Amino acid sequence: MTCCAPSAGPRDAAASEVEIKPATLDVSERVGLSGGKFTMGTDDRILPQDGEYPARSARVKPFAIDACAVTNARFARFIEDTGYITEAQRFGWSYVFYNLLKSPSAHEPLPGLEWWRKVDGATWDAPEGPGSDVSDRPDHPVVQVSWNDAVAFADWAGGRLPTEAEWEFAAQGGLAAPKFPWGDREPDDADHQPCNIWQGAFPRQNSMADGYLATAPARSFAPNGYGLFNMVGNTWEWSADRFRVRSLSKAAKALNATAHQSGARVIKGGSYLCHISYCYRYRIAARTSNTPDTTLSHTGFRVAYAPDRATRAA
């Protein structure tokens, strides 16, 4: 469990029995990437418990990836086409960040992370619970979707979730091991907001200097060198990989054993709740994890694909 991505913990629900058939037409913009050798991870021990260390050489094969996170409108087409029922819908509840709620005190807080509230009826199409909906934000990234939900969508879209290496390669945008998709200049609370993160004193005061309290449109802010939007900030993004820390320490071995038992998957990119003072995870090398059935109001995904001549090459 981390500061800004709590695990939902044990939740009982029958597995969805909906058969997912591939979409007949998915017109999302995909960017074709040539792949190659690059530097993954970092030698900066900023959050060593997350397994960012060390920097290492990695190679990815050619692939394509969505220019932006999957939006509410696109996810709605998936639901309409398949009748799929998401895990939050089957569980009947999900976690919502407290300042997005009209009456936070009416909802049970998560012990130790009281800014997360358990909200009955919070789902992808009602992200803050009953009374909320996504009709006014069709171009925002879908949230309240689990890893399992994301995999089901990717199957329908004719793709898959990106590996962690593919995600980092894409996020770098052709730069040589940058800290952020735009380079190494740090975002701040005053005059440099190149992504949607927290400005102010987390978790009590958000100045919204970047213009957003929660999610921003999936195509907001400047894209990176590959034309990919919001590779950091806005919403966390699920990856295909199981979570593992590259260390032989006893603590790392215990963490890896727990992650393996829970099936935890790597999530990348940080979210609108990240701030350098508390959750400095809106860096490309940053990573954390969550269980595959967890749904949250700041976690979404984008889809990767086999290389295709029809994609826009970068």
PDB file of N, CA, C and O in Angstrom, residues 191-244:
ATOM      1  N   ASP A 191       5.017  28.651 -11.352  1.00  0.00           N
ATOM      2  CA  ASP A 191       4.901  29.050 -12.755  1.00  0.00           C
ATOM      3  C   ASP A 191       5.270  27.966 -13.760  1.00  0.00           C
ATOM      4  O   ASP A 191       5.425  28.247 -14.939  1.00  0.00           O
ATOM      5  N   HIS A 192       5.430  26.732 -13.305  1.00  0.00           N
ATOM      6  CA  HIS A 192       5.760  25.648 -14.247  1.00  0.00           C
ATOM      7  C   HIS A 192       4.909  24.436 -13.928  1.00  0.00           C
ATOM      8  O   HIS A 192       5.210  23.663 -13.023  1.00  0.00           O
ATOM      9  N   GLN A 193       3.811  24.300 -14.666  1.00  0.00           N
ATOM     10  CA  GLN A 193       2.905  23.159 -14.495  1.00  0.00           C
ATOM     11  C   GLN A 193       2.720  22.441 -15.832  1.00  0.00           C
ATOM     12  O   GLN A 193       1.739  22.663 -16.542  1.00  0.00           O
ATOM     13  N   PRO A 194       3.660  21.578 -16.198  1.00  0.00           N
ATOM     14  CA  PRO A 194       3.570  20.860 -17.465  1.00  0.00           C
ATOM     15  C   PRO A 194       2.721  19.594 -17.406  1.00  0.00           C
ATOM     16  O   PRO A 194       2.595  18.872 -18.402  1.00  0.00           O
ATOM     17  N   CYS A 195       2.165  19.306 -16.224  1.00  0.00           N
ATOM     18  CA  CYS A 195       1.344  18.105 -16.063  1.00  0.00           C
ATOM     19  C   CYS A 195       0.354  18.336 -14.934  1.00  0.00           C
ATOM     20  O   CYS A 195       0.453  19.309 -14.193  1.00  0.00           O
ATOM     21  N   ASN A 196      -0.590  17.431 -14.801  1.00  0.00           N
ATOM     22  CA  ASN A 196      -1.646  17.564 -13.799  1.00  0.00           C
ATOM     23  C   ASN A 196      -1.263  16.819 -12.533  1.00  0.00           C
ATOM     24  O   ASN A 196      -1.465  15.610 -12.413  1.00  0.00           O
ATOM     25  N   ILE A 197      -0.681  17.571 -11.576  1.00  0.00           N
ATOM     26  CA  ILE A 197      -0.364  17.015 -10.269  1.00  0.00           C
ATOM     27  C   ILE A 197      -0.901  17.973  -9.208  1.00  0.00           C
ATOM     28  O   ILE A 197      -1.603  18.924  -9.530  1.00  0.00           O
ATOM     29  N   TRP A 198      -0.579  17.736  -7.957  1.00  0.00           N
ATOM     30  CA  TRP A 198      -1.051  18.560  -6.845  1.00  0.00           C
ATOM     31  C   TRP A 198      -0.180  19.793  -6.711  1.00  0.00           C
ATOM     32  O   TRP A 198       1.046  19.714  -6.848  1.00  0.00           O
ATOM     33  N   GLN A 199      -0.794  20.940  -6.447  1.00  0.00           N
ATOM     34  CA  GLN A 199      -0.054  22.145  -6.052  1.00  0.00           C
ATOM     35  C   GLN A 199      -0.590  22.612  -4.700  1.00  0.00           C
ATOM     36  O   GLN A 199      -1.798  22.773  -4.536  1.00  0.00           O
ATOM     37  N   GLY A 200       0.307  22.795  -3.753  1.00  0.00           N
ATOM     38  CA  GLY A 200      -0.105  23.217  -2.423  1.00  0.00           C
ATOM     39  C   GLY A 200       0.381  22.250  -1.367  1.00  0.00           C
ATOM     40  O   GLY A 200       1.409  21.597  -1.531  1.00  0.00           O
ATOM     41  N   ALA A 201      -0.349  22.150  -0.259  1.00  0.00           N
ATOM     42  CA  ALA A 201       0.026  21.306   0.870  1.00  0.00           C
ATOM     43  C   ALA A 201      -0.855  20.071   0.883  1.00  0.00           C
ATOM     44  O   ALA A 201      -2.028  20.133   1.280  1.00  0.00           O
ATOM     45  N   PHE A 202      -0.313  18.943   0.429  1.00  0.00           N
ATOM     46  CA  PHE A 202      -1.075  17.695   0.409  1.00  0.00           C
ATOM     47  C   PHE A 202      -1.290  17.198   1.840  1.00  0.00           C
ATOM     48  O   PHE A 202      -0.381  17.231   2.655  1.00  0.00           O
ATOM     49  N   PRO A 203      -2.488  16.701   2.194  1.00  0.00           N
ATOM     50  CA  PRO A 203      -3.685  16.540   1.362  1.00  0.00           C
ATOM     51  C   PRO A 203      -4.758  17.593   1.609  1.00  0.00           C
ATOM     52  O   PRO A 203      -5.899  17.412   1.183  1.00  0.00           O
ATOM     53  N   ARG A 204      -4.411  18.679   2.291  1.00  0.00           N
ATOM     54  CA  ARG A 204      -5.424  19.615   2.757  1.00  0.00           C
ATOM     55  C   ARG A 204      -5.718  20.753   1.785  1.00  0.00           C
ATOM     56  O   ARG A 204      -6.862  21.205   1.695  1.00  0.00           O
ATOM     57  N   GLN A 205      -4.705  21.234   1.078  1.00  0.00           N
ATOM     58  CA  GLN A 205      -4.921  22.435   0.268  1.00  0.00           C
ATOM     59  C   GLN A 205      -4.317  22.245  -1.120  1.00  0.00           C
ATOM     60  O   GLN A 205      -3.124  21.970  -1.270  1.00  0.00           O
ATOM     61  N   ASN A 206      -5.174  22.356  -2.131  1.00  0.00           N
ATOM     62  CA  ASN A 206      -4.740  22.256  -3.520  1.00  0.00           C
ATOM     63  C   ASN A 206      -5.078  23.576  -4.200  1.00  0.00           C
ATOM     64  O   ASN A 206      -6.256  23.915  -4.354  1.00  0.00           O
ATOM     65  N   SER A 207      -4.060  24.331  -4.599  1.00  0.00           N
ATOM     66  CA  SER A 207      -4.286  25.634  -5.224  1.00  0.00           C
ATOM     67  C   SER A 207      -4.816  25.517  -6.648  1.00  0.00           C
ATOM     68  O   SER A 207      -5.300  26.485  -7.203  1.00  0.00           O
ATOM     69  N   MET A 208      -4.702  24.319  -7.228  1.00  0.00           N
ATOM     70  CA  MET A 208      -5.132  24.083  -8.620  1.00  0.00           C
ATOM     71  C   MET A 208      -4.444  25.051  -9.587  1.00  0.00           C
ATOM     72  O   MET A 208      -5.056  25.545 -10.525  1.00  0.00           O
ATOM     73  N   ALA A 209      -3.170  25.322  -9.356  1.00  0.00           N
ATOM     74  CA  ALA A 209      -2.427  26.209 -10.251  1.00  0.00           C
ATOM     75  C   ALA A 209      -2.397  25.679 -11.676  1.00  0.00           C
ATOM     76  O   ALA A 209      -2.291  26.451 -12.629  1.00  0.00           O
ATOM     77  N   ASP A 210      -2.516  24.355 -11.822  1.00  0.00           N
ATOM     78  CA  ASP A 210      -2.539  23.770 -13.170  1.00  0.00           C
ATOM     79  C   ASP A 210      -3.939  23.761 -13.774  1.00  0.00           C
ATOM     80  O   ASP A 210      -4.133  23.343 -14.916  1.00  0.00           O
ATOM     81  N   GLY A 211      -4.930  24.213 -13.000  1.00  0.00           N
ATOM     82  CA  GLY A 211      -6.288  24.336 -13.513  1.00  0.00           C
ATOM     83  C   GLY A 211      -7.217  23.193 -13.163  1.00  0.00           C
ATOM     84  O   GLY A 211      -8.393  23.223 -13.528  1.00  0.00           O
ATOM     85  N   TYR A 212      -6.712  22.181 -12.423  1.00  0.00           N
ATOM     86  CA  TYR A 212      -7.536  20.993 -12.192  1.00  0.00           C
ATOM     87  C   TYR A 212      -7.464  20.525 -10.745  1.00  0.00           C
ATOM     88  O   TYR A 212      -6.385  20.464 -10.149  1.00  0.00           O
ATOM     89  N   LEU A 213      -8.627  20.167 -10.198  1.00  0.00           N
ATOM     90  CA  LEU A 213      -8.698  19.543  -8.890  1.00  0.00           C
ATOM     91  C   LEU A 213      -8.530  18.036  -9.008  1.00  0.00           C
ATOM     92  O   LEU A 213      -7.864  17.408  -8.187  1.00  0.00           O
ATOM     93  N   ALA A 214      -9.144  17.459 -10.025  1.00  0.00           N
ATOM     94  CA  ALA A 214      -9.057  16.017 -10.262  1.00  0.00           C
ATOM     95  C   ALA A 214      -8.528  15.798 -11.680  1.00  0.00           C
ATOM     96  O   ALA A 214      -7.561  16.424 -12.075  1.00  0.00           O
ATOM     97  N   THR A 215      -9.158  14.913 -12.455  1.00  0.00           N
ATOM     98  CA  THR A 215      -8.635  14.602 -13.775  1.00  0.00           C
ATOM     99  C   THR A 215      -8.764  15.781 -14.738  1.00  0.00           C
ATOM    100  O   THR A 215      -9.681  16.596 -14.638  1.00  0.00           O
ATOM    101  N   ALA A 216      -7.847  15.829 -15.677  1.00  0.00           N
ATOM    102  CA  ALA A 216      -7.888  16.750 -16.807  1.00  0.00           C
ATOM    103  C   ALA A 216      -8.235  15.950 -18.050  1.00  0.00           C
ATOM    104  O   ALA A 216      -8.129  14.712 -18.059  1.00  0.00           O
ATOM    105  N   PRO A 217      -8.672  16.589 -19.135  1.00  0.00           N
ATOM    106  CA  PRO A 217      -8.889  15.847 -20.378  1.00  0.00           C
ATOM    107  C   PRO A 217      -7.655  15.037 -20.752  1.00  0.00           C
ATOM    108  O   PRO A 217      -6.515  15.444 -20.488  1.00  0.00           O
ATOM    109  N   ALA A 218      -7.868  13.891 -21.352  1.00  0.00           N
ATOM    110  CA  ALA A 218      -6.769  12.979 -21.662  1.00  0.00           C
ATOM    111  C   ALA A 218      -5.752  13.590 -22.612  1.00  0.00           C
ATOM    112  O   ALA A 218      -4.589  13.165 -22.645  1.00  0.00           O
ATOM    113  N   ARG A 219      -6.170  14.590 -23.388  1.00  0.00           N
ATOM    114  CA  ARG A 219      -5.251  15.243 -24.320  1.00  0.00           C
ATOM    115  C   ARG A 219      -4.842  16.643 -23.869  1.00  0.00           C
ATOM    116  O   ARG A 219      -4.476  17.476 -24.692  1.00  0.00           O
ATOM    117  N   SER A 220      -4.878  16.903 -22.599  1.00  0.00           N
ATOM    118  CA  SER A 220      -4.447  18.206 -22.098  1.00  0.00           C
ATOM    119  C   SER A 220      -2.934  18.212 -21.888  1.00  0.00           C
ATOM    120  O   SER A 220      -2.286  17.159 -21.879  1.00  0.00           O
ATOM    121  N   PHE A 221      -2.371  19.406 -21.729  1.00  0.00           N
ATOM    122  CA  PHE A 221      -0.945  19.630 -21.577  1.00  0.00           C
ATOM    123  C   PHE A 221      -0.205  19.208 -22.858  1.00  0.00           C
ATOM    124  O   PHE A 221      -0.755  18.501 -23.707  1.00  0.00           O
ATOM    125  N   ALA A 222       1.034  19.641 -22.983  1.00  0.00           N
ATOM    126  CA  ALA A 222       1.790  19.364 -24.206  1.00  0.00           C
ATOM    127  C   ALA A 222       2.208  17.896 -24.262  1.00  0.00           C
ATOM    128  O   ALA A 222       2.619  17.327 -23.244  1.00  0.00           O
ATOM    129  N   PRO A 223       2.119  17.270 -25.429  1.00  0.00           N
ATOM    130  CA  PRO A 223       2.562  15.877 -25.553  1.00  0.00           C
ATOM    131  C   PRO A 223       4.083  15.788 -25.525  1.00  0.00           C
ATOM    132  O   PRO A 223       4.783  16.783 -25.698  1.00  0.00           O
ATOM    133  N   ASN A 224       4.593  14.584 -25.313  1.00  0.00           N
ATOM    134  CA  ASN A 224       6.048  14.404 -25.345  1.00  0.00           C
ATOM    135  C   ASN A 224       6.533  14.275 -26.796  1.00  0.00           C
ATOM    136  O   ASN A 224       5.770  14.481 -27.750  1.00  0.00           O
ATOM    137  N   GLY A 225       7.780  13.941 -26.956  1.00  0.00           N
ATOM    138  CA  GLY A 225       8.372  13.897 -28.289  1.00  0.00           C
ATOM    139  C   GLY A 225       7.776  12.871 -29.216  1.00  0.00           C
ATOM    140  O   GLY A 225       7.952  12.951 -30.440  1.00  0.00           O
ATOM    141  N   TYR A 226       7.074  11.895 -28.674  1.00  0.00           N
ATOM    142  CA  TYR A 226       6.399  10.890 -29.497  1.00  0.00           C
ATOM    143  C   TYR A 226       4.933  11.239 -29.737  1.00  0.00           C
ATOM    144  O   TYR A 226       4.195  10.448 -30.332  1.00  0.00           O
ATOM    145  N   GLY A 227       4.493  12.381 -29.225  1.00  0.00           N
ATOM    146  CA  GLY A 227       3.094  12.763 -29.392  1.00  0.00           C
ATOM    147  C   GLY A 227       2.162  12.092 -28.417  1.00  0.00           C
ATOM    148  O   GLY A 227       0.958  11.989 -28.678  1.00  0.00           O
ATOM    149  N   LEU A 228       2.681  11.683 -27.270  1.00  0.00           N
ATOM    150  CA  LEU A 228       1.877  10.997 -26.255  1.00  0.00           C
ATOM    151  C   LEU A 228       1.537  11.968 -25.129  1.00  0.00           C
ATOM    152  O   LEU A 228       2.407  12.688 -24.633  1.00  0.00           O
ATOM    153  N   PHE A 229       0.279  11.967 -24.716  1.00  0.00           N
ATOM    154  CA  PHE A 229      -0.221  12.917 -23.740  1.00  0.00           C
ATOM    155  C   PHE A 229      -0.270  12.320 -22.330  1.00  0.00           C
ATOM    156  O   PHE A 229      -0.635  11.160 -22.148  1.00  0.00           O
ATOM    157  N   ASN A 230       0.074  13.155 -21.344  1.00  0.00           N
ATOM    158  CA  ASN A 230      -0.107  12.812 -19.931  1.00  0.00           C
ATOM    159  C   ASN A 230       0.517  11.476 -19.545  1.00  0.00           C
ATOM    160  O   ASN A 230      -0.098  10.662 -18.851  1.00  0.00           O
ATOM    161  N   MET A 231       1.760  11.281 -19.975  1.00  0.00           N
ATOM    162  CA  MET A 231       2.452  10.070 -19.542  1.00  0.00           C
ATOM    163  C   MET A 231       2.804  10.133 -18.053  1.00  0.00           C
ATOM    164  O   MET A 231       3.077   9.099 -17.442  1.00  0.00           O
ATOM    165  N   VAL A 232       2.821  11.320 -17.493  1.00  0.00           N
ATOM    166  CA  VAL A 232       2.911  11.443 -16.032  1.00  0.00           C
ATOM    167  C   VAL A 232       1.834  12.408 -15.571  1.00  0.00           C
ATOM    168  O   VAL A 232       1.389  13.280 -16.314  1.00  0.00           O
ATOM    169  N   GLY A 233       1.406  12.242 -14.324  1.00  0.00           N
ATOM    170  CA  GLY A 233       0.314  13.051 -13.804  1.00  0.00           C
ATOM    171  C   GLY A 233      -1.027  12.601 -14.352  1.00  0.00           C
ATOM    172  O   GLY A 233      -1.131  11.620 -15.092  1.00  0.00           O
ATOM    173  N   ASN A 234      -2.057  13.279 -13.950  1.00  0.00           N
ATOM    174  CA  ASN A 234      -3.449  13.005 -14.345  1.00  0.00           C
ATOM    175  C   ASN A 234      -3.946  11.700 -13.727  1.00  0.00           C
ATOM    176  O   ASN A 234      -4.653  11.732 -12.734  1.00  0.00           O
ATOM    177  N   THR A 235      -3.621  10.550 -14.312  1.00  0.00           N
ATOM    178  CA  THR A 235      -4.017   9.286 -13.692  1.00  0.00           C
ATOM    179  C   THR A 235      -2.876   8.285 -13.744  1.00  0.00           C
ATOM    180  O   THR A 235      -2.088   8.266 -14.685  1.00  0.00           O
ATOM    181  N   TRP A 236      -2.790   7.463 -12.715  1.00  0.00           N
ATOM    182  CA  TRP A 236      -1.921   6.295 -12.767  1.00  0.00           C
ATOM    183  C   TRP A 236      -2.359   5.407 -13.925  1.00  0.00           C
ATOM    184  O   TRP A 236      -3.540   5.394 -14.289  1.00  0.00           O
ATOM    185  N   GLU A 237      -1.428   4.625 -14.479  1.00  0.00           N
ATOM    186  CA  GLU A 237      -1.758   3.735 -15.582  1.00  0.00           C
ATOM    187  C   GLU A 237      -1.280   2.318 -15.277  1.00  0.00           C
ATOM    188  O   GLU A 237      -0.113   2.092 -14.920  1.00  0.00           O
ATOM    189  N   TRP A 238      -2.201   1.380 -15.430  1.00  0.00           N
ATOM    190  CA  TRP A 238      -1.868  -0.027 -15.246  1.00  0.00           C
ATOM    191  C   TRP A 238      -0.879  -0.492 -16.320  1.00  0.00           C
ATOM    192  O   TRP A 238      -0.979  -0.084 -17.473  1.00  0.00           O
ATOM    193  N   SER A 239       0.035  -1.378 -15.935  1.00  0.00           N
ATOM    194  CA  SER A 239       0.905  -2.044 -16.906  1.00  0.00           C
ATOM    195  C   SER A 239       0.656  -3.543 -16.842  1.00  0.00           C
ATOM    196  O   SER A 239      -0.027  -4.035 -15.940  1.00  0.00           O
ATOM    197  N   ALA A 240       1.251  -4.269 -17.767  1.00  0.00           N
ATOM    198  CA  ALA A 240       1.050  -5.715 -17.813  1.00  0.00           C
ATOM    199  C   ALA A 240       1.839  -6.450 -16.742  1.00  0.00           C
ATOM    200  O   ALA A 240       1.471  -7.553 -16.335  1.00  0.00           O
ATOM    201  N   ASP A 241       2.916  -5.840 -16.254  1.00  0.00           N
ATOM    202  CA  ASP A 241       3.895  -6.574 -15.453  1.00  0.00           C
ATOM    203  C   ASP A 241       3.473  -6.792 -14.006  1.00  0.00           C
ATOM    204  O   ASP A 241       2.867  -5.926 -13.375  1.00  0.00           O
ATOM    205  N   ARG A 242       3.870  -7.940 -13.481  1.00  0.00           N
ATOM    206  CA  ARG A 242       3.771  -8.173 -12.048  1.00  0.00           C
ATOM    207  C   ARG A 242       4.800  -7.297 -11.332  1.00  0.00           C
ATOM    208  O   ARG A 242       5.874  -7.023 -11.866  1.00  0.00           O
ATOM    209  N   PHE A 243       4.468  -6.882 -10.132  1.00  0.00           N
ATOM    210  CA  PHE A 243       5.363  -6.026  -9.361  1.00  0.00           C
ATOM    211  C   PHE A 243       6.454  -6.859  -8.707  1.00  0.00           C
ATOM    212  O   PHE A 243       6.196  -7.908  -8.117  1.00  0.00           O
ATOM    213  N   ARG A 244       7.684  -6.349  -8.818  1.00  0.00           N
ATOM    214  CA  ARG A 244       8.828  -7.003  -8.190  1.00  0.00           C
ATOM    215  C   ARG A 244       9.912  -5.962  -7.965  1.00  0.00           C
ATOM    216  O   ARG A 244      10.144  -5.102  -8.816  1.00  0.00           O
TER     217      ARG A 244
END
